[in-house]
PDB file of C-alpha atoms and ligand atoms in Angstrom:
ATOM      1  CA  UNK A   1      24.541  57.337   1.351  1.00 51.00           C
ATOM      2  CA  UNK A   2      21.672  57.646   3.788  1.00 55.00           C
ATOM      3  CA  UNK A   3      19.061  56.759   1.215  1.00 60.00           C
ATOM      4  CA  UNK A   4      21.117  53.806   0.021  1.00 62.00           C
ATOM      5  CA  UNK A   5      21.221  52.489   3.588  1.00 60.00           C
ATOM      6  CA  UNK A   6      17.502  52.976   3.850  1.00 62.00           C
ATOM      7  CA  UNK A   7      16.872  51.095   0.642  1.00 64.00           C
ATOM      8  CA  UNK A   8      19.189  48.352   1.807  1.00 58.00           C
ATOM      9  CA  UNK A   9      17.330  48.098   5.118  1.00 61.00           C
ATOM     10  CA  UNK A  10      14.033  47.807   3.339  1.00 63.00           C
ATOM     11  CA  UNK A  11      15.396  45.133   1.071  1.00 63.00           C
ATOM     12  CA  UNK A  12      16.519  43.111   4.076  1.00 59.00           C
ATOM     13  CA  UNK A  13      13.639  43.862   6.405  1.00 59.00           C
ATOM     14  CA  UNK A  14      10.770  43.200   4.043  1.00 56.00           C
ATOM     15  CA  UNK A  15      11.580  39.518   3.513  1.00 56.00           C
ATOM     16  CA  UNK A  16      12.206  39.102   7.235  1.00 53.00           C
ATOM     17  CA  UNK A  17       8.845  40.674   7.933  1.00 53.00           C
ATOM     18  CA  UNK A  18       7.122  38.419   5.410  1.00 54.00           C
ATOM     19  CA  UNK A  19       8.800  35.306   6.731  1.00 53.00           C
ATOM     20  CA  UNK A  20       7.796  36.189  10.304  1.00 56.00           C
ATOM     21  CA  UNK A  21       4.187  36.628   9.227  1.00 47.00           C
ATOM     22  CA  UNK A  22       4.252  33.337   7.460  1.00 50.00           C
ATOM     23  CA  UNK A  23       5.736  31.511  10.464  1.00 50.00           C
ATOM     24  CA  UNK A  24       3.241  33.078  12.861  1.00 50.00           C
ATOM     25  CA  UNK A  25       0.300  32.272  10.619  1.00 47.00           C
ATOM     26  CA  UNK A  26       1.308  28.681  10.088  1.00 46.00           C
ATOM     27  CA  UNK A  27       1.710  28.266  13.842  1.00 46.00           C
ATOM     28  CA  UNK A  28      -1.802  29.533  14.398  1.00 43.00           C
ATOM     29  CA  UNK A  29      -3.191  27.277  11.702  1.00 43.00           C
ATOM     30  CA  UNK A  30      -1.291  24.357  13.171  1.00 42.00           C
ATOM     31  CA  UNK A  31      -2.742  24.904  16.648  1.00 46.00           C
ATOM     32  CA  UNK A  32      -6.247  25.014  15.248  1.00 47.00           C
ATOM     33  CA  UNK A  33      -5.895  21.919  13.107  1.00 44.00           C
ATOM     34  CA  UNK A  34      -3.903  19.031  14.555  1.00 48.00           C
ATOM     35  CA  UNK A  35      -1.903  20.280  17.507  1.00 65.00           C
ATOM     36  CA  UNK A  36      -4.733  20.713  19.944  1.00 93.00           C
ATOM     37  CA  UNK A  37      -4.111  20.988  23.668  1.00 96.00           C
ATOM     38  CA  UNK A  38      -4.766  17.288  24.326  1.00 97.00           C
ATOM     39  CA  UNK A  39      -2.136  16.142  21.826  1.00 97.00           C
ATOM     40  CA  UNK A  40       0.301  18.851  22.869  1.00 96.00           C
ATOM     41  CA  UNK A  41      -0.107  17.976  26.554  1.00 98.00           C
ATOM     42  CA  UNK A  42       0.069  14.224  26.062  1.00 98.00           C
ATOM     43  CA  UNK A  43       3.429  14.590  24.297  1.00 97.00           C
ATOM     44  CA  UNK A  44       4.850  15.427  27.720  1.00 97.00           C
ATOM     45  CA  UNK A  45       3.609  12.187  29.294  1.00 98.00           C
ATOM     46  CA  UNK A  46       5.238   8.747  29.284  1.00 98.00           C
ATOM     47  CA  UNK A  47       2.133   6.982  27.979  1.00 98.00           C
ATOM     48  CA  UNK A  48       0.956   9.021  25.032  1.00 98.00           C
ATOM     49  CA  UNK A  49      -1.687   6.616  23.688  1.00 97.00           C
ATOM     50  CA  UNK A  50      -3.308   6.063  27.074  1.00 98.00           C
ATOM     51  CA  UNK A  51      -3.209   9.824  27.631  1.00 98.00           C
ATOM     52  CA  UNK A  52      -4.894  10.786  24.364  1.00 98.00           C
ATOM     53  CA  UNK A  53      -7.546   8.082  24.406  1.00 97.00           C
ATOM     54  CA  UNK A  54      -8.470   8.560  28.073  1.00 98.00           C
ATOM     55  CA  UNK A  55      -8.693  12.361  27.835  1.00 98.00           C
ATOM     56  CA  UNK A  56     -10.642  12.221  24.568  1.00 97.00           C
ATOM     57  CA  UNK A  57     -13.207   9.934  26.179  1.00 97.00           C
ATOM     58  CA  UNK A  58     -14.373  13.059  28.018  1.00 97.00           C
ATOM     59  CA  UNK A  59     -15.805  15.529  25.458  1.00 95.00           C
ATOM     60  CA  UNK A  60     -14.951  18.640  27.484  1.00 95.00           C
ATOM     61  CA  UNK A  61     -11.232  17.813  27.108  1.00 97.00           C
ATOM     62  CA  UNK A  62     -11.640  19.516  23.759  1.00 93.00           C
ATOM     63  CA  UNK A  63     -12.536  22.886  25.185  1.00 95.00           C
ATOM     64  CA  UNK A  64     -10.704  23.116  28.494  1.00 96.00           C
ATOM     65  CA  UNK A  65      -7.326  24.445  29.648  1.00 96.00           C
ATOM     66  CA  UNK A  66      -4.345  22.623  31.138  1.00 96.00           C
ATOM     67  CA  UNK A  67      -5.716  22.596  34.669  1.00 96.00           C
ATOM     68  CA  UNK A  68      -9.015  21.274  33.305  1.00 97.00           C
ATOM     69  CA  UNK A  69      -7.113  18.474  31.568  1.00 97.00           C
ATOM     70  CA  UNK A  70      -5.409  17.610  34.858  1.00 98.00           C
ATOM     71  CA  UNK A  71      -8.817  17.340  36.499  1.00 98.00           C
ATOM     72  CA  UNK A  72     -10.125  15.149  33.684  1.00 98.00           C
ATOM     73  CA  UNK A  73      -7.013  12.965  33.957  1.00 98.00           C
ATOM     74  CA  UNK A  74      -7.683  12.567  37.690  1.00 98.00           C
ATOM     75  CA  UNK A  75     -11.303  11.716  36.997  1.00 97.00           C
ATOM     76  CA  UNK A  76     -10.491   9.019  34.465  1.00 98.00           C
ATOM     77  CA  UNK A  77      -7.899   7.576  36.873  1.00 98.00           C
ATOM     78  CA  UNK A  78     -10.552   7.477  39.581  1.00 98.00           C
ATOM     79  CA  UNK A  79     -12.979   5.748  37.229  1.00 98.00           C
ATOM     80  CA  UNK A  80     -10.316   3.154  36.401  1.00 98.00           C
ATOM     81  CA  UNK A  81      -9.602   2.567  40.096  1.00 98.00           C
ATOM     82  CA  UNK A  82     -13.314   2.069  40.802  1.00 98.00           C
ATOM     83  CA  UNK A  83     -13.520  -0.376  37.894  1.00 97.00           C
ATOM     84  CA  UNK A  84     -10.526  -2.334  39.186  1.00 97.00           C
ATOM     85  CA  UNK A  85     -11.906  -2.446  42.721  1.00 97.00           C
ATOM     86  CA  UNK A  86     -15.172  -3.795  41.396  1.00 96.00           C
ATOM     87  CA  UNK A  87     -13.274  -6.433  39.409  1.00 95.00           C
ATOM     88  CA  UNK A  88     -11.400  -7.423  42.588  1.00 94.00           C
ATOM     89  CA  UNK A  89     -14.758  -7.823  44.325  1.00 94.00           C
ATOM     90  CA  UNK A  90     -15.934 -10.070  41.487  1.00 91.00           C
ATOM     91  CA  UNK A  91     -12.795 -12.203  41.809  1.00 89.00           C
ATOM     92  CA  UNK A  92     -13.286 -12.412  45.561  1.00 88.00           C
ATOM     93  CA  UNK A  93     -16.850 -13.600  45.284  1.00 87.00           C
ATOM     94  CA  UNK A  94     -16.041 -16.207  42.638  1.00 82.00           C
ATOM     95  CA  UNK A  95     -13.051 -17.260  44.749  1.00 69.00           C
ATOM     96  CA  UNK A  96     -15.308 -17.909  47.741  1.00 65.00           C
ATOM     97  CA  UNK A  97     -16.925 -20.821  45.972  1.00 55.00           C
ATOM     98  CA  UNK A  98     -13.621 -22.355  44.939  1.00 54.00           C
ATOM     99  CA  UNK A  99     -12.102 -24.376  47.787  1.00 49.00           C
ATOM    100  CA  UNK A 100      -8.984 -25.337  45.803  1.00 51.00           C
ATOM    101  CA  UNK A 101      -7.897 -21.811  45.418  1.00 54.00           C
ATOM    102  CA  UNK A 102      -8.659 -20.286  48.723  1.00 52.00           C
ATOM    103  CA  UNK A 103      -5.638 -19.389  50.794  1.00 59.00           C
ATOM    104  CA  UNK A 104      -3.138 -17.322  48.840  1.00 65.00           C
ATOM    105  CA  UNK A 105      -5.738 -16.051  46.447  1.00 74.00           C
ATOM    106  CA  UNK A 106      -8.069 -14.526  48.997  1.00 82.00           C
ATOM    107  CA  UNK A 107      -5.298 -12.875  50.969  1.00 87.00           C
ATOM    108  CA  UNK A 108      -3.843 -11.196  47.895  1.00 91.00           C
ATOM    109  CA  UNK A 109      -7.317 -10.140  46.766  1.00 93.00           C
ATOM    110  CA  UNK A 110      -8.087  -8.738  50.209  1.00 94.00           C
ATOM    111  CA  UNK A 111      -4.897  -6.738  49.922  1.00 95.00           C
ATOM    112  CA  UNK A 112      -5.894  -5.412  46.488  1.00 96.00           C
ATOM    113  CA  UNK A 113      -9.324  -4.556  47.870  1.00 97.00           C
ATOM    114  CA  UNK A 114      -7.682  -2.475  50.595  1.00 97.00           C
ATOM    115  CA  UNK A 115      -5.108  -0.896  48.253  1.00 98.00           C
ATOM    116  CA  UNK A 116      -7.662   0.198  45.666  1.00 98.00           C
ATOM    117  CA  UNK A 117     -10.019   1.567  48.313  1.00 98.00           C
ATOM    118  CA  UNK A 118      -7.091   3.689  49.481  1.00 98.00           C
ATOM    119  CA  UNK A 119      -6.159   4.662  45.922  1.00 98.00           C
ATOM    120  CA  UNK A 120      -9.701   5.920  45.279  1.00 98.00           C
ATOM    121  CA  UNK A 121      -9.569   8.011  48.436  1.00 98.00           C
ATOM    122  CA  UNK A 122      -6.142   9.384  47.487  1.00 98.00           C
ATOM    123  CA  UNK A 123      -7.443  10.421  44.072  1.00 98.00           C
ATOM    124  CA  UNK A 124     -10.563  12.034  45.528  1.00 97.00           C
ATOM    125  CA  UNK A 125      -8.369  14.039  47.907  1.00 98.00           C
ATOM    126  CA  UNK A 126      -6.125  15.038  45.030  1.00 98.00           C
ATOM    127  CA  UNK A 127      -9.056  16.515  43.070  1.00 97.00           C
ATOM    128  CA  UNK A 128      -9.544  18.826  46.030  1.00 97.00           C
ATOM    129  CA  UNK A 129      -5.816  19.604  46.235  1.00 98.00           C
ATOM    130  CA  UNK A 130      -5.810  20.430  42.513  1.00 97.00           C
ATOM    131  CA  UNK A 131      -8.733  22.811  42.968  1.00 97.00           C
ATOM    132  CA  UNK A 132      -6.749  24.524  45.735  1.00 97.00           C
ATOM    133  CA  UNK A 133      -3.676  24.794  43.538  1.00 96.00           C
ATOM    134  CA  UNK A 134      -1.675  22.620  45.949  1.00 97.00           C
ATOM    135  CA  UNK A 135       0.328  20.783  43.290  1.00 97.00           C
ATOM    136  CA  UNK A 136       2.804  19.238  45.728  1.00 97.00           C
ATOM    137  CA  UNK A 137      -0.088  17.585  47.479  1.00 98.00           C
ATOM    138  CA  UNK A 138      -1.539  16.372  44.168  1.00 98.00           C
ATOM    139  CA  UNK A 139       1.849  14.894  43.390  1.00 98.00           C
ATOM    140  CA  UNK A 140       2.121  13.123  46.745  1.00 98.00           C
ATOM    141  CA  UNK A 141      -1.421  11.715  46.629  1.00 98.00           C
ATOM    142  CA  UNK A 142      -1.240  10.485  43.042  1.00 98.00           C
ATOM    143  CA  UNK A 143       2.161   8.911  43.708  1.00 98.00           C
ATOM    144  CA  UNK A 144       0.602   7.164  46.694  1.00 98.00           C
ATOM    145  CA  UNK A 145      -2.219   5.863  44.483  1.00 98.00           C
ATOM    146  CA  UNK A 146       0.380   4.472  42.078  1.00 98.00           C
ATOM    147  CA  UNK A 147       2.098   2.735  44.976  1.00 98.00           C
ATOM    148  CA  UNK A 148      -1.268   1.250  45.999  1.00 98.00           C
ATOM    149  CA  UNK A 149      -1.554  -0.362  42.547  1.00 98.00           C
ATOM    150  CA  UNK A 150       2.033  -1.629  42.703  1.00 97.00           C
ATOM    151  CA  UNK A 151       1.441  -3.175  46.125  1.00 97.00           C
ATOM    152  CA  UNK A 152      -1.649  -4.938  44.798  1.00 96.00           C
ATOM    153  CA  UNK A 153       0.298  -6.200  41.792  1.00 94.00           C
ATOM    154  CA  UNK A 154       3.232  -7.434  43.891  1.00 94.00           C
ATOM    155  CA  UNK A 155       0.950  -9.427  46.181  1.00 92.00           C
ATOM    156  CA  UNK A 156      -0.882 -10.833  43.196  1.00 90.00           C
ATOM    157  CA  UNK A 157       2.374 -11.921  41.503  1.00 88.00           C
ATOM    158  CA  UNK A 158       3.569 -13.531  44.714  1.00 87.00           C
ATOM    159  CA  UNK A 159       0.322 -15.418  45.008  1.00 84.00           C
ATOM    160  CA  UNK A 160       0.570 -16.768  41.460  1.00 81.00           C
ATOM    161  CA  UNK A 161       4.224 -17.612  42.059  1.00 76.00           C
ATOM    162  CA  UNK A 162       6.026 -19.262  39.158  1.00 65.00           C
ATOM    163  CA  UNK A 163       3.039 -19.068  36.921  1.00 66.00           C
ATOM    164  CA  UNK A 164       4.121 -15.702  35.552  1.00 64.00           C
ATOM    165  CA  UNK A 165       2.525 -16.435  32.222  1.00 68.00           C
ATOM    166  CA  UNK A 166      -0.908 -16.245  33.743  1.00 71.00           C
ATOM    167  CA  UNK A 167       0.195 -13.222  35.807  1.00 67.00           C
ATOM    168  CA  UNK A 168       1.148 -11.136  32.825  1.00 65.00           C
ATOM    169  CA  UNK A 169      -1.974 -12.002  30.840  1.00 70.00           C
ATOM    170  CA  UNK A 170      -4.411 -11.651  33.708  1.00 90.00           C
ATOM    171  CA  UNK A 171      -7.029  -8.925  33.664  1.00 92.00           C
ATOM    172  CA  UNK A 172      -5.969  -7.721  37.095  1.00 94.00           C
ATOM    173  CA  UNK A 173      -2.375  -7.246  35.911  1.00 94.00           C
ATOM    174  CA  UNK A 174      -3.616  -5.326  32.890  1.00 95.00           C
ATOM    175  CA  UNK A 175      -5.830  -3.164  35.081  1.00 97.00           C
ATOM    176  CA  UNK A 176      -2.964  -2.451  37.473  1.00 97.00           C
ATOM    177  CA  UNK A 177      -0.713  -1.509  34.589  1.00 96.00           C
ATOM    178  CA  UNK A 178      -3.234   0.759  32.893  1.00 98.00           C
ATOM    179  CA  UNK A 179      -4.110   2.455  36.166  1.00 98.00           C
ATOM    180  CA  UNK A 180      -0.411   3.107  36.852  1.00 98.00           C
ATOM    181  CA  UNK A 181      -0.041   4.621  33.380  1.00 98.00           C
ATOM    182  CA  UNK A 182      -2.980   6.938  33.968  1.00 98.00           C
ATOM    183  CA  UNK A 183      -1.506   8.052  37.313  1.00 98.00           C
ATOM    184  CA  UNK A 184       1.894   8.610  35.735  1.00 98.00           C
ATOM    185  CA  UNK A 185       0.198  10.798  33.131  1.00 98.00           C
ATOM    186  CA  UNK A 186      -1.553  12.846  35.822  1.00 98.00           C
ATOM    187  CA  UNK A 187       1.838  13.499  37.434  1.00 98.00           C
ATOM    188  CA  UNK A 188       3.300  14.647  34.112  1.00 98.00           C
ATOM    189  CA  UNK A 189       0.325  16.889  33.308  1.00 98.00           C
ATOM    190  CA  UNK A 190       0.335  18.480  36.767  1.00 97.00           C
ATOM    191  CA  UNK A 191       4.032  19.229  36.365  1.00 96.00           C
ATOM    192  CA  UNK A 192       3.204  21.318  33.280  1.00 96.00           C
ATOM    193  CA  UNK A 193       0.919  23.609  35.289  1.00 94.00           C
ATOM    194  CA  UNK A 194       3.533  24.720  37.814  1.00 80.00           C
TER     195      UNK A 194
HETATM  196  C1  NAG B   1     -13.562  19.197  19.308  1.00 84.67           C
HETATM  197  O1  NAG B   1     -14.551  20.184  19.214  1.00 84.67           O
HETATM  198  C2  NAG B   1     -14.784  20.649  17.904  1.00 84.67           C
HETATM  199  C3  NAG B   1     -15.825  21.735  17.957  1.00 84.67           C
HETATM  200  O2  NAG B   1     -15.991  22.229  19.242  1.00 84.67           O
HETATM  201  C4  NAG B   1     -15.216  19.499  17.015  1.00 84.67           C
HETATM  202  O3  NAG B   1     -15.367  19.964  15.710  1.00 84.67           O
HETATM  203  C5  NAG B   1     -14.182  18.410  17.053  1.00 84.67           C
HETATM  204  O4  NAG B   1     -14.611  17.300  16.322  1.00 84.67           O
HETATM  205  C6  NAG B   1     -13.910  18.001  18.470  1.00 84.67           C
HETATM  206  N1  NAG B   1     -12.836  17.029  18.476  1.00 84.67           N
HETATM  207  C7  NAG B   1     -12.890  15.935  19.226  1.00 84.67           C
HETATM  208  C8  NAG B   1     -11.716  15.039  19.123  1.00 84.67           C
HETATM  209  O5  NAG B   1     -13.813  15.685  19.967  1.00 84.67           O
HETATM  210  C1  NAG B   2     -14.669  15.224  37.625  1.00 84.67           C
HETATM  211  O1  NAG B   2     -15.543  14.423  38.389  1.00 84.67           O
HETATM  212  C2  NAG B   2     -16.397  15.145  39.265  1.00 84.67           C
HETATM  213  C3  NAG B   2     -17.150  14.151  40.107  1.00 84.67           C
HETATM  214  O2  NAG B   2     -17.718  13.139  39.340  1.00 84.67           O
HETATM  215  C4  NAG B   2     -17.310  16.037  38.427  1.00 84.67           C
HETATM  216  O3  NAG B   2     -18.146  16.773  39.253  1.00 84.67           O
HETATM  217  C5  NAG B   2     -16.437  16.977  37.603  1.00 84.67           C
HETATM  218  O4  NAG B   2     -17.251  17.775  36.759  1.00 84.67           O
HETATM  219  C6  NAG B   2     -15.446  16.211  36.768  1.00 84.67           C
HETATM  220  N1  NAG B   2     -14.550  17.152  36.160  1.00 84.67           N
HETATM  221  C7  NAG B   2     -14.318  17.200  34.856  1.00 84.67           C
HETATM  222  C8  NAG B   2     -13.369  18.253  34.387  1.00 84.67           C
HETATM  223  O5  NAG B   2     -14.815  16.419  34.054  1.00 84.67           O
HETATM  224  C1  NAG B   3       9.006 -16.384  34.782  1.00 84.67           C
HETATM  225  O1  NAG B   3       9.517 -16.919  35.988  1.00 84.67           O
HETATM  226  C2  NAG B   3      10.704 -17.672  35.826  1.00 84.67           C
HETATM  227  C3  NAG B   3      11.075 -18.300  37.151  1.00 84.67           C
HETATM  228  O2  NAG B   3      10.541 -17.600  38.228  1.00 84.67           O
HETATM  229  C4  NAG B   3      11.799 -16.738  35.299  1.00 84.67           C
HETATM  230  O3  NAG B   3      13.002 -17.468  35.105  1.00 84.67           O
HETATM  231  C5  NAG B   3      11.357 -16.147  33.985  1.00 84.67           C
HETATM  232  O4  NAG B   3      12.313 -15.212  33.534  1.00 84.67           O
HETATM  233  C6  NAG B   3      10.009 -15.437  34.155  1.00 84.67           C
HETATM  234  N1  NAG B   3       9.540 -15.003  32.872  1.00 84.67           N
HETATM  235  C7  NAG B   3       9.095 -13.778  32.659  1.00 84.67           C
HETATM  236  C8  NAG B   3       8.597 -13.492  31.300  1.00 84.67           C
HETATM  237  O5  NAG B   3       9.073 -12.937  33.545  1.00 84.67           O
END
């Protein structure tokens, strides 16, 4: 009786053991091949494509951990904000020569100038907060940077008024949108750390 039970147990347990090995091995292989940390992390964000392509633009994203990815995500957001601010400056200087276009345009561009300067500062402060492990502060600062971009966009849309066709295709609108996506991704990535 006892030896029959033992034989039965072995019959049952061996396949279970083999299946477990197989599952564990295939998981390992999977992690090494396609499911790297960048892909895995970006699946938890709202803007997967923007997440993957922006993180991959920094080679060290390949070899870092989750907190390192959050820092890279903050860095690429900062770079995007600096790019947008510089574009706003370009628009402002070309606007100065254009007397037809002066009033509404320059006030909404001045607002964007101010908003993006603030956004850059917010993101710089959040790099420090991330280093200190103060994730609530990271969350607050990055949310504020997103609001900065929204405020810029709202003023810009108001300035263009009914001409929403040119609003939605404009470079500034695209920049605002992409920057907001990058910030949203930072928020999602930071949430994974805590
Ligand atoms: C990641 O790094 C490995 C080696 O360190 C390299 O073979 C691979 O191509 C890299 N992948 C990307 C997307 O950079
Ligand atoms: C983020 O940017 C700062 C400042 O440019 C740089 O020192 C740091 O190495 C960057 N971090 C990562 C993870 O790329
Ligand atoms: C553009 O604006 C008009 C009037 O303000 C509105 O009726 C229309 O739905 C808008 N179109 C889009 C694509 O937002």
